[in-house]
PDB file of C-alpha atoms and ligand atoms in Angstrom:
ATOM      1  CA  UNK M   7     -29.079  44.109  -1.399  1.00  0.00           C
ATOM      2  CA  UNK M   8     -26.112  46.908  -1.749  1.00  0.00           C
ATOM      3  CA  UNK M   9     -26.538  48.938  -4.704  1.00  0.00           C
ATOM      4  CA  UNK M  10     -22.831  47.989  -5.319  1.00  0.00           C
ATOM      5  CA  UNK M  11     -23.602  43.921  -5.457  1.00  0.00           C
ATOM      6  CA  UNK M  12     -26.728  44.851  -8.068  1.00  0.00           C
ATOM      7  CA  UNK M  13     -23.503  45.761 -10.213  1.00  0.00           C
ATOM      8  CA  UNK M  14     -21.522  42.491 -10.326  1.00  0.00           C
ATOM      9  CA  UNK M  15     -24.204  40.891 -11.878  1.00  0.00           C
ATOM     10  CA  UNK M  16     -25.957  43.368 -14.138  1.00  0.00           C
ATOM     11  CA  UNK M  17     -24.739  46.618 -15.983  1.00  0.00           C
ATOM     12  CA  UNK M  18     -27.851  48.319 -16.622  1.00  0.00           C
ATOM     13  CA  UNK M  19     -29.736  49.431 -13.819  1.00  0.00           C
ATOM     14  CA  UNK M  20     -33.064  51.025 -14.615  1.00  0.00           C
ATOM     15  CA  UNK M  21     -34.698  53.675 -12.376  1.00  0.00           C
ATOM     16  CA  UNK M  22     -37.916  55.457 -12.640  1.00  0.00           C
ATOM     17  CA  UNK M  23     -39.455  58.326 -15.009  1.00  0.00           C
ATOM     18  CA  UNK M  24     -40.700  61.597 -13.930  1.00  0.00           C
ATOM     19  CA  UNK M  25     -42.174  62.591 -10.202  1.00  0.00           C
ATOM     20  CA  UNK M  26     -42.906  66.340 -10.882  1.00  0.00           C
ATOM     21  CA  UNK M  27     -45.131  65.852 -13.770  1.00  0.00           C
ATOM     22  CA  UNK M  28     -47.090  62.887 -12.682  1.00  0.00           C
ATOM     23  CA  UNK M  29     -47.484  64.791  -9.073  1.00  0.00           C
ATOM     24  CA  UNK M  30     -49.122  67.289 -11.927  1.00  0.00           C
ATOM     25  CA  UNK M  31     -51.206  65.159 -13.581  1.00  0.00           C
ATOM     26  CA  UNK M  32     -52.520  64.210 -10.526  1.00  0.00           C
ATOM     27  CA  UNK M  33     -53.495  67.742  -9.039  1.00  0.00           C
ATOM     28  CA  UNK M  34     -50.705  69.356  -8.015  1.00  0.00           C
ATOM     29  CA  UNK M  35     -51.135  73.078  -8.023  1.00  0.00           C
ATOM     30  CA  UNK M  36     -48.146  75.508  -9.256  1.00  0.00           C
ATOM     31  CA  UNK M  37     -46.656  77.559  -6.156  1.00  0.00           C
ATOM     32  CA  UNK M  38     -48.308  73.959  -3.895  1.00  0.00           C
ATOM     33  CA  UNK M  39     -44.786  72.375  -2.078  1.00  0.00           C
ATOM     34  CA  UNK M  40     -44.345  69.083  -3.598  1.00  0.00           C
ATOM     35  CA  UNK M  41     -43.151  67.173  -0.847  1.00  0.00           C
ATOM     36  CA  UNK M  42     -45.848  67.978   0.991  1.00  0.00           C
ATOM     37  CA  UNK M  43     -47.773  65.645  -0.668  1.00  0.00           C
ATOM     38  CA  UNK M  44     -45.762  63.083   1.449  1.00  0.00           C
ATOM     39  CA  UNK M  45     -48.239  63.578   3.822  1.00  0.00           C
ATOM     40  CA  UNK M  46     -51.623  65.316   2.719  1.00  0.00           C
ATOM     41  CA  UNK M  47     -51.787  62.898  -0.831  1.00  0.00           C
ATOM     42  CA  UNK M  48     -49.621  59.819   0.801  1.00  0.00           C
ATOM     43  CA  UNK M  49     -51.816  57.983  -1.934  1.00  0.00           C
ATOM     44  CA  UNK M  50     -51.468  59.325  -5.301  1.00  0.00           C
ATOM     45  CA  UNK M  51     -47.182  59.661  -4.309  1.00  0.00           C
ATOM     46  CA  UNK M  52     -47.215  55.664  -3.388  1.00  0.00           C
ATOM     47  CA  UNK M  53     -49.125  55.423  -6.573  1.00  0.00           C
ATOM     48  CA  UNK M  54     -46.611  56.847  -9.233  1.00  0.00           C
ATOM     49  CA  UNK M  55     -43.828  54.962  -6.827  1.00  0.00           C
ATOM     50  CA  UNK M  56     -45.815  51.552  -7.236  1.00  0.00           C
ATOM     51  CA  UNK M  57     -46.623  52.687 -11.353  1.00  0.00           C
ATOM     52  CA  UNK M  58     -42.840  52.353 -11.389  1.00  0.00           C
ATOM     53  CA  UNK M  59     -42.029  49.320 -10.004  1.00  0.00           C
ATOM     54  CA  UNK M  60     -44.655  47.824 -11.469  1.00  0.00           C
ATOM     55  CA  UNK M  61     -43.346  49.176 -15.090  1.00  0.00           C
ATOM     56  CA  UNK M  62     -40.356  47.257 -14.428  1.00  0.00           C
ATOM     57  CA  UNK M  63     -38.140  50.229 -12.778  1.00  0.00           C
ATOM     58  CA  UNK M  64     -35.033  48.803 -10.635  1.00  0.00           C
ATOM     59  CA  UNK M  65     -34.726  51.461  -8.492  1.00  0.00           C
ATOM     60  CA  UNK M  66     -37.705  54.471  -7.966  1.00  0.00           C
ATOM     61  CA  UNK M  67     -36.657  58.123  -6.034  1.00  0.00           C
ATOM     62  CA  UNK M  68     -38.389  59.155  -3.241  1.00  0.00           C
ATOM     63  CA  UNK M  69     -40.696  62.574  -3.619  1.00  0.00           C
ATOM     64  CA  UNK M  70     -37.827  64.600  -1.843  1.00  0.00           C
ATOM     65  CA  UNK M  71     -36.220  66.608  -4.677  1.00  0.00           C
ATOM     66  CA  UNK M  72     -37.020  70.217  -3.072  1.00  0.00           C
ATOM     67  CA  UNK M  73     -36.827  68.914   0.623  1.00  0.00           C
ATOM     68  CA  UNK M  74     -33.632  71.001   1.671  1.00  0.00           C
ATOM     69  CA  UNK M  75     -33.923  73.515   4.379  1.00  0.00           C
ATOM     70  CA  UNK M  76     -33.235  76.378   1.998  1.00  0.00           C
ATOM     71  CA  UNK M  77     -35.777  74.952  -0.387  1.00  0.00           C
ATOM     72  CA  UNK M  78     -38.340  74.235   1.791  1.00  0.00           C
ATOM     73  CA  UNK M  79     -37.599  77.814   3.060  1.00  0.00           C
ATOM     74  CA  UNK M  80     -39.710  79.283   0.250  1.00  0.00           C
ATOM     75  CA  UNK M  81     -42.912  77.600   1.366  1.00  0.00           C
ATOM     76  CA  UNK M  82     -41.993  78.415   5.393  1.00  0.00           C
ATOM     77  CA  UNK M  83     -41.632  74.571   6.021  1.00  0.00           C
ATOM     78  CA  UNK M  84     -38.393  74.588   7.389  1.00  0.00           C
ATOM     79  CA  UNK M  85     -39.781  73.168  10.260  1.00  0.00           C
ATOM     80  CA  UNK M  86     -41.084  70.885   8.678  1.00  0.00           C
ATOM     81  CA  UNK M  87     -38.301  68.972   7.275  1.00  0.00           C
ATOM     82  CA  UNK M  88     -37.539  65.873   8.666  1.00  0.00           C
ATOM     83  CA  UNK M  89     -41.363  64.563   9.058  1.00  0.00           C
ATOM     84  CA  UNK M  90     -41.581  65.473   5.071  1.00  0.00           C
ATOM     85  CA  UNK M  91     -38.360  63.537   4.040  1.00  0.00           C
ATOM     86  CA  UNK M  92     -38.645  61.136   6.265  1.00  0.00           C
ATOM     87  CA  UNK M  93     -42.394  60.451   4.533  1.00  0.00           C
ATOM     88  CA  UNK M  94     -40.819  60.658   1.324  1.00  0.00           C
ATOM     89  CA  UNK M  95     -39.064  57.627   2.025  1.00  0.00           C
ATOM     90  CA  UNK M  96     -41.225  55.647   3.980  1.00  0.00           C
ATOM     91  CA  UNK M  97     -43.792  56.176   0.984  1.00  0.00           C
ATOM     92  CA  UNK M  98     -41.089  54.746  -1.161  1.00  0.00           C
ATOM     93  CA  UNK M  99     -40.508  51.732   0.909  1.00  0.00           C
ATOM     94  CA  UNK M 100     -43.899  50.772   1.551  1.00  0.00           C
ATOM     95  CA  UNK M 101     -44.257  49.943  -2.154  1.00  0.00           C
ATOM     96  CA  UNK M 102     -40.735  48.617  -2.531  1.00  0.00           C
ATOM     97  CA  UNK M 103     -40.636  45.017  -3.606  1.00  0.00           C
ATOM     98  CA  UNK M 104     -37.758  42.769  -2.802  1.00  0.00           C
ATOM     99  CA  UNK M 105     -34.512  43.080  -4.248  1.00  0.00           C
ATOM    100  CA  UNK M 106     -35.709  46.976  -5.591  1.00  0.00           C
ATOM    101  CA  UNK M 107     -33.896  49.970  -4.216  1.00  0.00           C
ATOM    102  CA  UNK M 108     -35.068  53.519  -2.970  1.00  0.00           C
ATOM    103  CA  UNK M 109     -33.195  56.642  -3.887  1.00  0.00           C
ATOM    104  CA  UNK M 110     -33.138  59.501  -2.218  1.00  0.00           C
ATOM    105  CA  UNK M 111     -33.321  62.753  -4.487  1.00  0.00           C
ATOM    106  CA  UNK M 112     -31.863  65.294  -3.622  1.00  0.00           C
ATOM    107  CA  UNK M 113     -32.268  69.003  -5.676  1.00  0.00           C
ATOM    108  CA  UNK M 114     -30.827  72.316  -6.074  1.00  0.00           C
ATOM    109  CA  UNK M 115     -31.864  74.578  -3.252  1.00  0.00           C
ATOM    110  CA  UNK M 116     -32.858  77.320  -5.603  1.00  0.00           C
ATOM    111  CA  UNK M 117     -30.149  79.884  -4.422  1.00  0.00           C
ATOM    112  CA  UNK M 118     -27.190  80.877  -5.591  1.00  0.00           C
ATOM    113  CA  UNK M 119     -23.889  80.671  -4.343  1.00  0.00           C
ATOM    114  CA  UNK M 120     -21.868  83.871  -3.335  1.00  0.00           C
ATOM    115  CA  UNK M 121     -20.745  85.730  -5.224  1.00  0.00           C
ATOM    116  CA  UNK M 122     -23.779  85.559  -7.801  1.00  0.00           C
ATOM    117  CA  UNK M 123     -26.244  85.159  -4.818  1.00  0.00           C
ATOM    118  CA  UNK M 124     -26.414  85.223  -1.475  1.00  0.00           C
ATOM    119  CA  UNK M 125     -25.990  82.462   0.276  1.00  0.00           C
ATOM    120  CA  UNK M 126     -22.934  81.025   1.136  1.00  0.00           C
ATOM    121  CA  UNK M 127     -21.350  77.440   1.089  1.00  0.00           C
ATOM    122  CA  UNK M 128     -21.600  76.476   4.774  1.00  0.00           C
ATOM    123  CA  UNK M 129     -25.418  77.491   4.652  1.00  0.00           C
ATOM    124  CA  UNK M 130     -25.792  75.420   1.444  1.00  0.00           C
ATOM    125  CA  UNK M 131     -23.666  72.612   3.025  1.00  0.00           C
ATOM    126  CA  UNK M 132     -25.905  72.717   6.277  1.00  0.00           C
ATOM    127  CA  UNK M 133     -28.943  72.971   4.548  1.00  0.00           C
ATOM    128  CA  UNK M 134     -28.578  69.372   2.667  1.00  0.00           C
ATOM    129  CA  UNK M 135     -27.033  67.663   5.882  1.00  0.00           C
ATOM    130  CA  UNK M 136     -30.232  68.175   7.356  1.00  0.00           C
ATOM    131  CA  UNK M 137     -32.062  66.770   4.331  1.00  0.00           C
ATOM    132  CA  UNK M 138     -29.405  64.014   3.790  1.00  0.00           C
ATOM    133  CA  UNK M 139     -29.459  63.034   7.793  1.00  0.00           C
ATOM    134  CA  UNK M 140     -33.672  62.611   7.462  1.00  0.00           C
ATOM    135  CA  UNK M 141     -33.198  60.338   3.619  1.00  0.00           C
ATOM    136  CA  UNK M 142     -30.796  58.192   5.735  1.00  0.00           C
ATOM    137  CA  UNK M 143     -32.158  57.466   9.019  1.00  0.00           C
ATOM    138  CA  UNK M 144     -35.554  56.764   7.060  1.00  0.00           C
ATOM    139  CA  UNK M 145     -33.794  54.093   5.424  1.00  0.00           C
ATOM    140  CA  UNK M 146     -32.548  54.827   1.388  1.00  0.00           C
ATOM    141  CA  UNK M 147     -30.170  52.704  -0.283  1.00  0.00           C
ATOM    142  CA  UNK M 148     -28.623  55.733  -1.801  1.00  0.00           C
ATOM    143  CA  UNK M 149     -28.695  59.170  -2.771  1.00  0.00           C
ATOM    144  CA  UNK M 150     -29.486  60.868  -6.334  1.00  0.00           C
ATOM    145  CA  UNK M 151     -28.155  64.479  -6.600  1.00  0.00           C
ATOM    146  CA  UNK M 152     -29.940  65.774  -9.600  1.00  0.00           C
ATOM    147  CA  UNK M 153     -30.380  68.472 -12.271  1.00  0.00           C
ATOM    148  CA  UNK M 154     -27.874  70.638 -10.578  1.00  0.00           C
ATOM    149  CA  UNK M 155     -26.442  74.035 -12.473  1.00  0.00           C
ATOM    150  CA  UNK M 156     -23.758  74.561 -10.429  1.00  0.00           C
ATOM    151  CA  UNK M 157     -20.680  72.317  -9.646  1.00  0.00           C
ATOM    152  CA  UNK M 158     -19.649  74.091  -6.656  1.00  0.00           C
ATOM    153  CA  UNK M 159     -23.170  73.502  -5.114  1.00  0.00           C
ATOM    154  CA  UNK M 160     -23.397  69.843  -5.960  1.00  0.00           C
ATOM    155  CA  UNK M 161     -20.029  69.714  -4.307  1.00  0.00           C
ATOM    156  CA  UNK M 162     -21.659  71.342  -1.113  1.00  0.00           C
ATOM    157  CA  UNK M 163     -24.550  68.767  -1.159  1.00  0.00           C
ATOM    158  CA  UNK M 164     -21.811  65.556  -1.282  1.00  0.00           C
ATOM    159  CA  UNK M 165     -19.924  67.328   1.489  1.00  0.00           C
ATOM    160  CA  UNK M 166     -23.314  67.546   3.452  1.00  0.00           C
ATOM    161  CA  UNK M 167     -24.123  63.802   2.616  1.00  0.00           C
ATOM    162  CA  UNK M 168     -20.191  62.646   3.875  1.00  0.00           C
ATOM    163  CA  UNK M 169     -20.867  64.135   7.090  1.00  0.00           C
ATOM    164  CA  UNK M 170     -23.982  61.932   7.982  1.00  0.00           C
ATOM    165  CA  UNK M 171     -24.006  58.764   5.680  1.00  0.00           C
ATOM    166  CA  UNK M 172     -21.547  56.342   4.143  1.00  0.00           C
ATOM    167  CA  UNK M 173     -24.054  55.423   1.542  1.00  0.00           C
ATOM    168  CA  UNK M 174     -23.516  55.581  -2.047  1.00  0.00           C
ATOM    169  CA  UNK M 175     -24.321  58.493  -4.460  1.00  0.00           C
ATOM    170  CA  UNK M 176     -25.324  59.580  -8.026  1.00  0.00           C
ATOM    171  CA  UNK M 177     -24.210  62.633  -9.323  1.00  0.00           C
ATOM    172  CA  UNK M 178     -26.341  64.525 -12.108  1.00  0.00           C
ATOM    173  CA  UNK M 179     -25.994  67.834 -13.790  1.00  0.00           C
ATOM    174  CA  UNK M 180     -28.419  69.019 -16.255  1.00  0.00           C
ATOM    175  CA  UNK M 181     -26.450  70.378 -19.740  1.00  0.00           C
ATOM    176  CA  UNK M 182     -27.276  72.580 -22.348  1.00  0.00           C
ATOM    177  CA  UNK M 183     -26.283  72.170 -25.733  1.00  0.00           C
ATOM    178  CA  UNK M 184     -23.844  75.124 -27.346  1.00  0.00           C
ATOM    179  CA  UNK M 185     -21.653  76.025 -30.024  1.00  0.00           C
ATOM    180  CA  UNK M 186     -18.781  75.443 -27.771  1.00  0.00           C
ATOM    181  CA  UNK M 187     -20.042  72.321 -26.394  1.00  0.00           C
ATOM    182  CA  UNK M 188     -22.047  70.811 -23.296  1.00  0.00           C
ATOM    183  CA  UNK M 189     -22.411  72.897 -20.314  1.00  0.00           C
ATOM    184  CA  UNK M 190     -25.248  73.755 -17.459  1.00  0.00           C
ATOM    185  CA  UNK M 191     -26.428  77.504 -17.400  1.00  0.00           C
ATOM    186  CA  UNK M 192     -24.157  78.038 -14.647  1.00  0.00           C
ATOM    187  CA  UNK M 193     -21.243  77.892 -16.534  1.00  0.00           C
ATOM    188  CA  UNK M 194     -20.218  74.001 -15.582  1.00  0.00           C
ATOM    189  CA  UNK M 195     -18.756  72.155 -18.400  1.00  0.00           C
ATOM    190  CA  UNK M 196     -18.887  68.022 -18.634  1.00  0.00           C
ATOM    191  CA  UNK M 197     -15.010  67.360 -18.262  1.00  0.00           C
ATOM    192  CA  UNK M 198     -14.878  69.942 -14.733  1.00  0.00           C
ATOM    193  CA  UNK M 199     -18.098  68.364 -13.390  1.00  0.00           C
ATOM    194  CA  UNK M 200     -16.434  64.936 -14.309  1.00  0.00           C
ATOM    195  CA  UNK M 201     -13.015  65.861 -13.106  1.00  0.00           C
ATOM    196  CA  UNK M 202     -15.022  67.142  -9.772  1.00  0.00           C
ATOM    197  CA  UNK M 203     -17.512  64.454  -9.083  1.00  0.00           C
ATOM    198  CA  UNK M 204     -14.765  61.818  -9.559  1.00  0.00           C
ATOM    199  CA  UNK M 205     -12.481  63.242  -7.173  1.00  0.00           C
ATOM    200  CA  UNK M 206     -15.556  63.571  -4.832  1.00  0.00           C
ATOM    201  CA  UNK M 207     -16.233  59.586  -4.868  1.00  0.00           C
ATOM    202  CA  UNK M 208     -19.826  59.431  -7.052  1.00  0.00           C
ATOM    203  CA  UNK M 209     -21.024  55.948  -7.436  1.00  0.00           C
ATOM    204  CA  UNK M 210     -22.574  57.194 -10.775  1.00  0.00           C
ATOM    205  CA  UNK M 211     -21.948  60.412 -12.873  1.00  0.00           C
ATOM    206  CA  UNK M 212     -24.180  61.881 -14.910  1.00  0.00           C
ATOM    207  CA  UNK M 213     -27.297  64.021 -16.429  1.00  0.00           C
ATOM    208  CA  UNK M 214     -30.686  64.439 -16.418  1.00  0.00           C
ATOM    209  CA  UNK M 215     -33.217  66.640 -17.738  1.00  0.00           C
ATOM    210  CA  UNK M 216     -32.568  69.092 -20.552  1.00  0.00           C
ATOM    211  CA  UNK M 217     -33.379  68.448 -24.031  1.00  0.00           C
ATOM    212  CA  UNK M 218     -34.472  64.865 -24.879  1.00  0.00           C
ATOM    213  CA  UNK M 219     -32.984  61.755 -26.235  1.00  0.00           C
ATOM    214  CA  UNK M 220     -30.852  62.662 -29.160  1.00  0.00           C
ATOM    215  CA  UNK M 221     -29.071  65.207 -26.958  1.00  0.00           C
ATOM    216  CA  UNK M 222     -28.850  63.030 -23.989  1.00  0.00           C
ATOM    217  CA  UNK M 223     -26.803  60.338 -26.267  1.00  0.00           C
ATOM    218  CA  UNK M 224     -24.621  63.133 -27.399  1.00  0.00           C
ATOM    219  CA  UNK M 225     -23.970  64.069 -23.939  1.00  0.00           C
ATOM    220  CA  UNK M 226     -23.478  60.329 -23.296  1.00  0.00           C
ATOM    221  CA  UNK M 227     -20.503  60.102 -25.573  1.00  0.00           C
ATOM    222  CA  UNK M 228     -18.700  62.722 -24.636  1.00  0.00           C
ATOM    223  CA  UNK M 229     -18.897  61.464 -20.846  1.00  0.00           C
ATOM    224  CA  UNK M 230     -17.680  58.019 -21.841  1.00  0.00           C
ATOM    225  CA  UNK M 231     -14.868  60.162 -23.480  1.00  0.00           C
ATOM    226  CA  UNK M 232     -13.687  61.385 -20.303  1.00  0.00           C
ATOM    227  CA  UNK M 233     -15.220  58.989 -17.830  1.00  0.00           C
ATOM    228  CA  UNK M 234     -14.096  55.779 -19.787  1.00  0.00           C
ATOM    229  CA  UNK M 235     -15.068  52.856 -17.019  1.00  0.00           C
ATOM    230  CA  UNK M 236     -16.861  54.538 -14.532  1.00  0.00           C
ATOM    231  CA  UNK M 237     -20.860  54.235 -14.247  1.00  0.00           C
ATOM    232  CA  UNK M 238     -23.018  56.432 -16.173  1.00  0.00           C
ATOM    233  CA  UNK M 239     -26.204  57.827 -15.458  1.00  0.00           C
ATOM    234  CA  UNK M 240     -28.748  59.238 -18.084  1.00  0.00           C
ATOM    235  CA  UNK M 241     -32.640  60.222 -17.670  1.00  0.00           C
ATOM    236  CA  UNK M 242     -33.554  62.342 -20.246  1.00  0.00           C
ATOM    237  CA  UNK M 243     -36.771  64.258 -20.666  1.00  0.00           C
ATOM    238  CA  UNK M 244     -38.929  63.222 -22.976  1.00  0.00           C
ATOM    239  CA  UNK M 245     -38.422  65.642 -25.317  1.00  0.00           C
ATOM    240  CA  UNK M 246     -38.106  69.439 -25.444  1.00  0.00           C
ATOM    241  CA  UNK M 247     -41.302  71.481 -22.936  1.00  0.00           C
ATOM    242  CA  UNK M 248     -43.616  72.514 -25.300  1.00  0.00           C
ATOM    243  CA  UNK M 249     -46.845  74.806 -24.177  1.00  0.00           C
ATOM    244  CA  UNK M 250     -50.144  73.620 -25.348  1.00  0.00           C
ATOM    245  CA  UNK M 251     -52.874  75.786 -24.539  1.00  0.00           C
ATOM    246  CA  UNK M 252     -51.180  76.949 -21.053  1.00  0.00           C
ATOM    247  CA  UNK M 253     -49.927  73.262 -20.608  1.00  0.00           C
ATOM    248  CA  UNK M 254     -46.476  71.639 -20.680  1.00  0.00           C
ATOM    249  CA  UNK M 255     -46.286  68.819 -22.817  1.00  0.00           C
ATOM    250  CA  UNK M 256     -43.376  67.030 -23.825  1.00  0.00           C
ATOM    251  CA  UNK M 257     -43.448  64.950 -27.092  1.00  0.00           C
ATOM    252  CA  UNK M 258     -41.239  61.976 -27.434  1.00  0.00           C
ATOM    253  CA  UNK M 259     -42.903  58.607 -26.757  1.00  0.00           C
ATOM    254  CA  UNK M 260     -41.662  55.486 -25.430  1.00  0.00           C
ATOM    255  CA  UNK M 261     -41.519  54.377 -29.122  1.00  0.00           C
ATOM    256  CA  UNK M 262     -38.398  57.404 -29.306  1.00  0.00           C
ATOM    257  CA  UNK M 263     -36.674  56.399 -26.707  1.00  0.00           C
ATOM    258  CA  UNK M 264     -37.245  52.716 -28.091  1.00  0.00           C
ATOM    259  CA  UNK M 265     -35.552  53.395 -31.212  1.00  0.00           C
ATOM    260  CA  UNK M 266     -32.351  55.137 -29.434  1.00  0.00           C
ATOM    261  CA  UNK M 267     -31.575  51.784 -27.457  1.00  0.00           C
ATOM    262  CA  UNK M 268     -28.925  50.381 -28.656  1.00  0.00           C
ATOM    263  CA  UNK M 269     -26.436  53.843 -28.617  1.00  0.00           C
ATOM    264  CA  UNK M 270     -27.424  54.146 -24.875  1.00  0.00           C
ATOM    265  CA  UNK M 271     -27.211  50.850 -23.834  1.00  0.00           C
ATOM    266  CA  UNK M 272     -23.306  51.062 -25.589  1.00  0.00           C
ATOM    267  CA  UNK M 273     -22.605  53.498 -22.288  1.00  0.00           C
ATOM    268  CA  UNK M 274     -22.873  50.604 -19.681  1.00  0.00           C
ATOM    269  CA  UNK M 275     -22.449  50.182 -17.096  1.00  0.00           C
ATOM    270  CA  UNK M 276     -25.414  53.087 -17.156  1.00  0.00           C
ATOM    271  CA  UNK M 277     -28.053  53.681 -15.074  1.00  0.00           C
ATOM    272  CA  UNK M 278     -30.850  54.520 -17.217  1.00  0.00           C
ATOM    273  CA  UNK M 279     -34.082  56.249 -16.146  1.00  0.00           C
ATOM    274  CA  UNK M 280     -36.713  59.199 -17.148  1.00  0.00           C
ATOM    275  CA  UNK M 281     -36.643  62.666 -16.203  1.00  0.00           C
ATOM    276  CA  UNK M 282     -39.654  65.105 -17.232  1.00  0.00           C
ATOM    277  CA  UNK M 283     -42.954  64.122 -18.968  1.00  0.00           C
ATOM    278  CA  UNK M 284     -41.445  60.685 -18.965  1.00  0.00           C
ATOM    279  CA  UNK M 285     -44.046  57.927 -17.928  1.00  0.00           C
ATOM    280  CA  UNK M 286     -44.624  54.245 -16.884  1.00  0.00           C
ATOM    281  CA  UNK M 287     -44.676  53.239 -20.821  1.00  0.00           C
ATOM    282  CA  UNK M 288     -41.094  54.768 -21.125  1.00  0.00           C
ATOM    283  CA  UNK M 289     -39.826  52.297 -18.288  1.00  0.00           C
ATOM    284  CA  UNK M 290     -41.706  49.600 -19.320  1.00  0.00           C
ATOM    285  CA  UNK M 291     -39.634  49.940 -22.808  1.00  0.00           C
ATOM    286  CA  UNK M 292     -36.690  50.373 -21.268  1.00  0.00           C
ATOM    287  CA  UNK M 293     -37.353  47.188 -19.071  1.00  0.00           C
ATOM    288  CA  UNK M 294     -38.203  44.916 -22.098  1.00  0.00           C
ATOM    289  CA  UNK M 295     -35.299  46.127 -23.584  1.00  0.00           C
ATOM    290  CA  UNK M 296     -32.860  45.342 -20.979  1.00  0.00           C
ATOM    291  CA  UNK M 297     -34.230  41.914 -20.596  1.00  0.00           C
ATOM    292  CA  UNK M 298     -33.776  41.054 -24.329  1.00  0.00           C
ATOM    293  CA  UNK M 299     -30.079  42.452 -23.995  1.00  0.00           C
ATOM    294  CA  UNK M 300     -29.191  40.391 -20.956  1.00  0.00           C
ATOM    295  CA  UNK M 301     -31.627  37.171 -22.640  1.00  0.00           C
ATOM    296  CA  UNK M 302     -29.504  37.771 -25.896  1.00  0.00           C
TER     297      UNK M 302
HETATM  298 ZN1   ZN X 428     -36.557  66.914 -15.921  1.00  0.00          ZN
END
């Protein structure tokens, strides 16, 4: 099924929660390259994928969020690319059950644009194609472009996805909350990224991360503001990182994001998910929510 038929029936679409932390819980060292767990722990990443469909999740992303060139740079796997994203996906779809979709995430590479950083747009652009080529030939329904800072980079990645793949997209920044409103640490407000995204032909628009729930609804309304028919996408953390004895732990339960239902499900059409320390009990929520809204 096209991710664009799933929409002429339903207006909620529910993806998964977290990959980083559960990749954590499971062993994952700091400085250790994620996606290399594609291949060397093919089992515990088809486990959190099957957790999530199981849970009830729509749609699940593939372990691929740091699997640009420039990303995968840092770790001296550049070489390595396209057999890592390519077993990000096939992970995915091995545990994919009929009528479910695989996304592939895509994140920021981790360096900044000229004239902040160094790097410039063409090798930002380049660097996704090659990431976006591998998530497409290996078969994803889609793309999901998330937490990014900067607009102009996000733009770079949606370039790098037009020149290899027709396939739809989800656009997500991650927003901080200030006196003067919205905006990522890079300086992008809502109504530019919007405005931008729009232009650019996202399937979704959206945000993911930052601060948990309550914030994430805020943020919700003033996208719906600006972006009055489009679809919206929203996967909040599960709260604000706290450390606990050297550990990150994030606090709101599935019972918190239980209670906020009915002002998110007011955004549809919204894709709904779970960003960090979000778990299967936070989808499964979601899921028996959603069914008692479409049931009702
Ligand atoms: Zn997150």
């Amino acid at each position: 099924m096209k991710l664009a038929e799933f929409f002429k029936t339903r207006d909620i679409m529910l993806l998964d929660g977290a990959t980083g932390s559960q990749l954590i819980a499971r062993g994952l060292k700091a400085g250790e390259c994620p996606e290399m767990w594609n291949i060397t722990h093919k089992k515990q990443v088809q486990e959190i994928t099957a957790m999530y469909f199981d849970a009830g999740s729509d749609a699940v992303l593939t372990n691929t969020f740091g699997g640009s060139a420039l990303k995968l740079k840092d770790y001296g796997l550049t070489d390595r690319l396209h057999e890592l994203n390519h077993a990000g996906v096939k992970n995915a779809i091995e545990m994919k059950p009929a009528g479910k979709f695989v996304f592939g995430s895509m994140g920021p590479s981790g360096k900044m644009l000229e004239p902040f950083g160094d790097v410039t747009e063409k090798e930002v652009t380049d660097s996704f194609r090659l990431q976006a080529d591998s998530l497409a030939s290996a078969g994803v329904d889609g793309f999901m472009l998330e937490t990014f800072l900067d607009i102009r980079e996000l733009l770079c990645v949606i370039n790098a996805i037009k020149q290899c793949s027709d396939l739809p997209f989800i656009a997500s920044m991650t927003y901080t909350s200030t006196p003067g409103g919205f905006t990522t640490i890079m300086g992008t407000g809502v109504q530019e990224a919007v405005i931008a995204l729009t232009g650019a032909g996202a399937f979704a628009i959206g945000s993911n991360c930052g601060n948990g729930i309550v914030n994430i609804i805020n943020l919700g309304r003033q996208l719906r503001q600006i972006f009055p028919v489009g679809t919206i996408l929203l996967k909040p953390n599960a709260g604000e990182p706290v450390l606990k004895d050297g550990v990150t732990c994030y606090n709101e339960t599935a019972a918190d994001f239980e209670s906020h239902f009915p002002e998110l499900v007011a955004f549809k059409p919204l894709i709904l998910g779970g960003c960090c320390g979000t778990h299967a009990d936070h989808i499964r929520s979601f899921r028996k929510l959603i069914d008692q809204h479409y049931a009702s």
